[in-house]
Amino acid sequence: MRVVLDTGVFYHPEALDMLRWYAAPVVVPVVVYAERRRQLAKAKAALDDFDRLLDEIGVTLEALGPDEAIRFTSELVDDRKWTRLARDAFIAGHVGPDDRLFTTNPRDFIELGVPEKQVIEVPAWRAREREKIRSDRE
Amino acid sequence: MNMGHTTTKKVRLKPADTARLARLAELTHSTESEVLRQGLDLVDQMVRRERGIERLKELAVIRGPDKERYAFR
């Protein structure tokens, strides 16, 4: 099993804390890496620091190869959906059958076809809050 | 395996840990020294990860645009 990170994980200290408890390898898809680096660049943060920290926590930057690129994009034929979900589809391509995806945005990944049991919503309290709203409605 | 230069060190262990070390060496078909070396690597990795996570958390105040941000639905 590997843990694949989506970009939103980097905005949530609670989600980053969860990485302490996973002995599994942590993977950052290049699309996530590019998104996060762009955000930091926009805020004029030190990009070298970010690269060094990823190295320090033992993250593997994974390139987008042909297999990852087409895993969830072949079915994405609707143009509006493509515009909305293309980057998520490229990220989802890194999620292998035994992997777990940490994301703040579970709905889009499940819509793309990533099995729900592999999608871990972070931070955990948000998932609990969503579950509570759902049960209150029922 | 070429270990290069090695040093012999005394390690103080409780009887239960001594038994655990021997069992792990047997289970992994290696040596007690190798199990200790792997343990060192794991602790090193854990410490580096802890430190890196703390620093990454400081950068968490920098957020992305809405699509990349959490949207409660």
PDB file of N, CA, C and O in Angstrom, chain A residues 15-46:
ATOM      1  N   ALA A  15      -4.259  17.108   8.531  1.00  0.00           N
ATOM      2  CA  ALA A  15      -4.056  16.079   7.515  1.00  0.00           C
ATOM      3  C   ALA A  15      -2.578  15.717   7.414  1.00  0.00           C
ATOM      4  O   ALA A  15      -2.224  14.548   7.286  1.00  0.00           O
ATOM      5  N   LEU A  16      -1.719  16.715   7.495  1.00  0.00           N
ATOM      6  CA  LEU A  16      -0.280  16.443   7.446  1.00  0.00           C
ATOM      7  C   LEU A  16       0.147  15.603   8.645  1.00  0.00           C
ATOM      8  O   LEU A  16       0.994  14.719   8.529  1.00  0.00           O
ATOM      9  N   ASP A  17      -0.481  15.876   9.798  1.00  0.00           N
ATOM     10  CA  ASP A  17      -0.176  15.095  10.996  1.00  0.00           C
ATOM     11  C   ASP A  17      -0.476  13.613  10.805  1.00  0.00           C
ATOM     12  O   ASP A  17       0.203  12.758  11.369  1.00  0.00           O
ATOM     13  N   MET A  18      -1.503  13.312  10.006  1.00  0.00           N
ATOM     14  CA  MET A  18      -1.874  11.909   9.799  1.00  0.00           C
ATOM     15  C   MET A  18      -0.727  11.111   9.172  1.00  0.00           C
ATOM     16  O   MET A  18      -0.633   9.901   9.348  1.00  0.00           O
ATOM     17  N   LEU A  19       0.128  11.815   8.439  1.00  0.00           N
ATOM     18  CA  LEU A  19       1.230  11.110   7.772  1.00  0.00           C
ATOM     19  C   LEU A  19       2.198  10.476   8.758  1.00  0.00           C
ATOM     20  O   LEU A  19       2.912   9.543   8.429  1.00  0.00           O
ATOM     21  N   ARG A  20       2.200  11.012   9.993  1.00  0.00           N
ATOM     22  CA  ARG A  20       3.093  10.428  11.007  1.00  0.00           C
ATOM     23  C   ARG A  20       2.783   8.972  11.265  1.00  0.00           C
ATOM     24  O   ARG A  20       3.648   8.194  11.624  1.00  0.00           O
ATOM     25  N   TRP A  21       1.513   8.628  11.153  1.00  0.00           N
ATOM     26  CA  TRP A  21       1.080   7.294  11.581  1.00  0.00           C
ATOM     27  C   TRP A  21       1.088   6.278  10.454  1.00  0.00           C
ATOM     28  O   TRP A  21       0.708   5.147  10.642  1.00  0.00           O
ATOM     29  N   TYR A  22       1.491   6.704   9.282  1.00  0.00           N
ATOM     30  CA  TYR A  22       1.536   5.771   8.156  1.00  0.00           C
ATOM     31  C   TYR A  22       2.983   5.391   7.849  1.00  0.00           C
ATOM     32  O   TYR A  22       3.788   6.248   7.511  1.00  0.00           O
ATOM     33  N   ALA A  23       3.270   4.102   7.988  1.00  0.00           N
ATOM     34  CA  ALA A  23       4.619   3.637   7.642  1.00  0.00           C
ATOM     35  C   ALA A  23       4.738   3.461   6.122  1.00  0.00           C
ATOM     36  O   ALA A  23       5.823   3.330   5.589  1.00  0.00           O
ATOM     37  N   ALA A  24       3.578   3.465   5.449  1.00  0.00           N
ATOM     38  CA  ALA A  24       3.563   3.234   4.005  1.00  0.00           C
ATOM     39  C   ALA A  24       4.287   4.359   3.261  1.00  0.00           C
ATOM     40  O   ALA A  24       4.328   5.493   3.731  1.00  0.00           O
ATOM     41  N   PRO A  25       4.864   4.024   2.100  1.00  0.00           N
ATOM     42  CA  PRO A  25       5.492   5.075   1.287  1.00  0.00           C
ATOM     43  C   PRO A  25       4.474   6.157   0.909  1.00  0.00           C
ATOM     44  O   PRO A  25       3.308   5.843   0.651  1.00  0.00           O
ATOM     45  N   VAL A  26       4.938   7.400   0.902  1.00  0.00           N
ATOM     46  CA  VAL A  26       4.064   8.525   0.552  1.00  0.00           C
ATOM     47  C   VAL A  26       4.446   9.031  -0.845  1.00  0.00           C
ATOM     48  O   VAL A  26       5.617   9.288  -1.109  1.00  0.00           O
ATOM     49  N   VAL A  27       3.440   9.130  -1.698  1.00  0.00           N
ATOM     50  CA  VAL A  27       3.671   9.516  -3.092  1.00  0.00           C
ATOM     51  C   VAL A  27       3.013  10.861  -3.380  1.00  0.00           C
ATOM     52  O   VAL A  27       1.861  11.082  -2.994  1.00  0.00           O
ATOM     53  N   VAL A  28       3.746  11.754  -4.021  1.00  0.00           N
ATOM     54  CA  VAL A  28       3.169  13.011  -4.495  1.00  0.00           C
ATOM     55  C   VAL A  28       3.212  12.991  -6.027  1.00  0.00           C
ATOM     56  O   VAL A  28       4.297  12.982  -6.620  1.00  0.00           O
ATOM     57  N   PRO A  29       2.039  12.931  -6.670  1.00  0.00           N
ATOM     58  CA  PRO A  29       2.019  12.981  -8.140  1.00  0.00           C
ATOM     59  C   PRO A  29       2.577  14.319  -8.644  1.00  0.00           C
ATOM     60  O   PRO A  29       2.403  15.349  -7.969  1.00  0.00           O
ATOM     61  N   VAL A  30       3.197  14.300  -9.796  1.00  0.00           N
ATOM     62  CA  VAL A  30       3.820  15.546 -10.282  1.00  0.00           C
ATOM     63  C   VAL A  30       2.801  16.677 -10.454  1.00  0.00           C
ATOM     64  O   VAL A  30       3.151  17.843 -10.298  1.00  0.00           O
ATOM     65  N   VAL A  31       1.554  16.330 -10.763  1.00  0.00           N
ATOM     66  CA  VAL A  31       0.533  17.379 -10.922  1.00  0.00           C
ATOM     67  C   VAL A  31       0.310  18.087  -9.579  1.00  0.00           C
ATOM     68  O   VAL A  31       0.201  19.315  -9.520  1.00  0.00           O
ATOM     69  N   VAL A  32       0.258  17.314  -8.497  1.00  0.00           N
ATOM     70  CA  VAL A  32       0.105  17.890  -7.158  1.00  0.00           C
ATOM     71  C   VAL A  32       1.334  18.737  -6.823  1.00  0.00           C
ATOM     72  O   VAL A  32       1.221  19.857  -6.301  1.00  0.00           O
ATOM     73  N   TYR A  33       2.483  18.201  -7.145  1.00  0.00           N
ATOM     74  CA  TYR A  33       3.733  18.926  -6.895  1.00  0.00           C
ATOM     75  C   TYR A  33       3.716  20.284  -7.614  1.00  0.00           C
ATOM     76  O   TYR A  33       4.025  21.323  -7.023  1.00  0.00           O
ATOM     77  N   ALA A  34       3.286  20.263  -8.870  1.00  0.00           N
ATOM     78  CA  ALA A  34       3.248  21.505  -9.652  1.00  0.00           C
ATOM     79  C   ALA A  34       2.223  22.483  -9.083  1.00  0.00           C
ATOM     80  O   ALA A  34       2.486  23.690  -8.966  1.00  0.00           O
ATOM     81  N   GLU A  35       1.032  21.970  -8.696  1.00  0.00           N
ATOM     82  CA  GLU A  35      -0.009  22.840  -8.138  1.00  0.00           C
ATOM     83  C   GLU A  35       0.478  23.506  -6.851  1.00  0.00           C
ATOM     84  O   GLU A  35       0.327  24.712  -6.654  1.00  0.00           O
ATOM     85  N   ARG A  36       1.047  22.692  -5.977  1.00  0.00           N
ATOM     86  CA  ARG A  36       1.475  23.228  -4.677  1.00  0.00           C
ATOM     87  C   ARG A  36       2.641  24.204  -4.841  1.00  0.00           C
ATOM     88  O   ARG A  36       2.687  25.248  -4.182  1.00  0.00           O
ATOM     89  N   ARG A  37       3.563  23.865  -5.738  1.00  0.00           N
ATOM     90  CA  ARG A  37       4.714  24.744  -5.948  1.00  0.00           C
ATOM     91  C   ARG A  37       4.254  26.102  -6.524  1.00  0.00           C
ATOM     92  O   ARG A  37       4.776  27.142  -6.165  1.00  0.00           O
ATOM     93  N   ARG A  38       3.240  26.045  -7.414  1.00  0.00           N
ATOM     94  CA  ARG A  38       2.717  27.285  -8.000  1.00  0.00           C
ATOM     95  C   ARG A  38       2.085  28.162  -6.922  1.00  0.00           C
ATOM     96  O   ARG A  38       2.279  29.378  -6.889  1.00  0.00           O
ATOM     97  N   GLN A  39       1.325  27.511  -6.018  1.00  0.00           N
ATOM     98  CA  GLN A  39       0.698  28.279  -4.922  1.00  0.00           C
ATOM     99  C   GLN A  39       1.757  28.944  -4.054  1.00  0.00           C
ATOM    100  O   GLN A  39       1.612  30.102  -3.649  1.00  0.00           O
ATOM    101  N   LEU A  40       2.800  28.191  -3.751  1.00  0.00           N
ATOM    102  CA  LEU A  40       3.867  28.737  -2.896  1.00  0.00           C
ATOM    103  C   LEU A  40       4.608  29.858  -3.624  1.00  0.00           C
ATOM    104  O   LEU A  40       4.975  30.874  -3.018  1.00  0.00           O
ATOM    105  N   ALA A  41       4.810  29.670  -4.929  1.00  0.00           N
ATOM    106  CA  ALA A  41       5.491  30.700  -5.724  1.00  0.00           C
ATOM    107  C   ALA A  41       4.677  31.986  -5.731  1.00  0.00           C
ATOM    108  O   ALA A  41       5.209  33.093  -5.600  1.00  0.00           O
ATOM    109  N   LYS A  42       3.357  31.812  -5.850  1.00  0.00           N
ATOM    110  CA  LYS A  42       2.462  32.969  -5.865  1.00  0.00           C
ATOM    111  C   LYS A  42       2.560  33.731  -4.544  1.00  0.00           C
ATOM    112  O   LYS A  42       2.473  34.962  -4.513  1.00  0.00           O
ATOM    113  N   ALA A  43       2.734  32.989  -3.449  1.00  0.00           N
ATOM    114  CA  ALA A  43       2.841  33.617  -2.117  1.00  0.00           C
ATOM    115  C   ALA A  43       4.283  34.014  -1.794  1.00  0.00           C
ATOM    116  O   ALA A  43       4.579  34.418  -0.671  1.00  0.00           O
ATOM    117  N   LYS A  44       5.152  33.848  -2.780  1.00  0.00           N
ATOM    118  CA  LYS A  44       6.576  34.197  -2.637  1.00  0.00           C
ATOM    119  C   LYS A  44       7.261  33.414  -1.504  1.00  0.00           C
ATOM    120  O   LYS A  44       8.129  33.939  -0.799  1.00  0.00           O
ATOM    121  N   ALA A  45       6.847  32.174  -1.331  1.00  0.00           N
ATOM    122  CA  ALA A  45       7.497  31.304  -0.338  1.00  0.00           C
ATOM    123  C   ALA A  45       8.745  30.684  -0.985  1.00  0.00           C
ATOM    124  O   ALA A  45       8.861  30.646  -2.207  1.00  0.00           O
ATOM    125  N   ALA A  46       9.640  30.202  -0.128  1.00  0.00           N
ATOM    126  CA  ALA A  46      10.895  29.630  -0.636  1.00  0.00           C
ATOM    127  C   ALA A  46      10.625  28.230  -1.209  1.00  0.00           C
ATOM    128  O   ALA A  46      10.314  27.300  -0.468  1.00  0.00           O
TER     129      ALA A  46
END
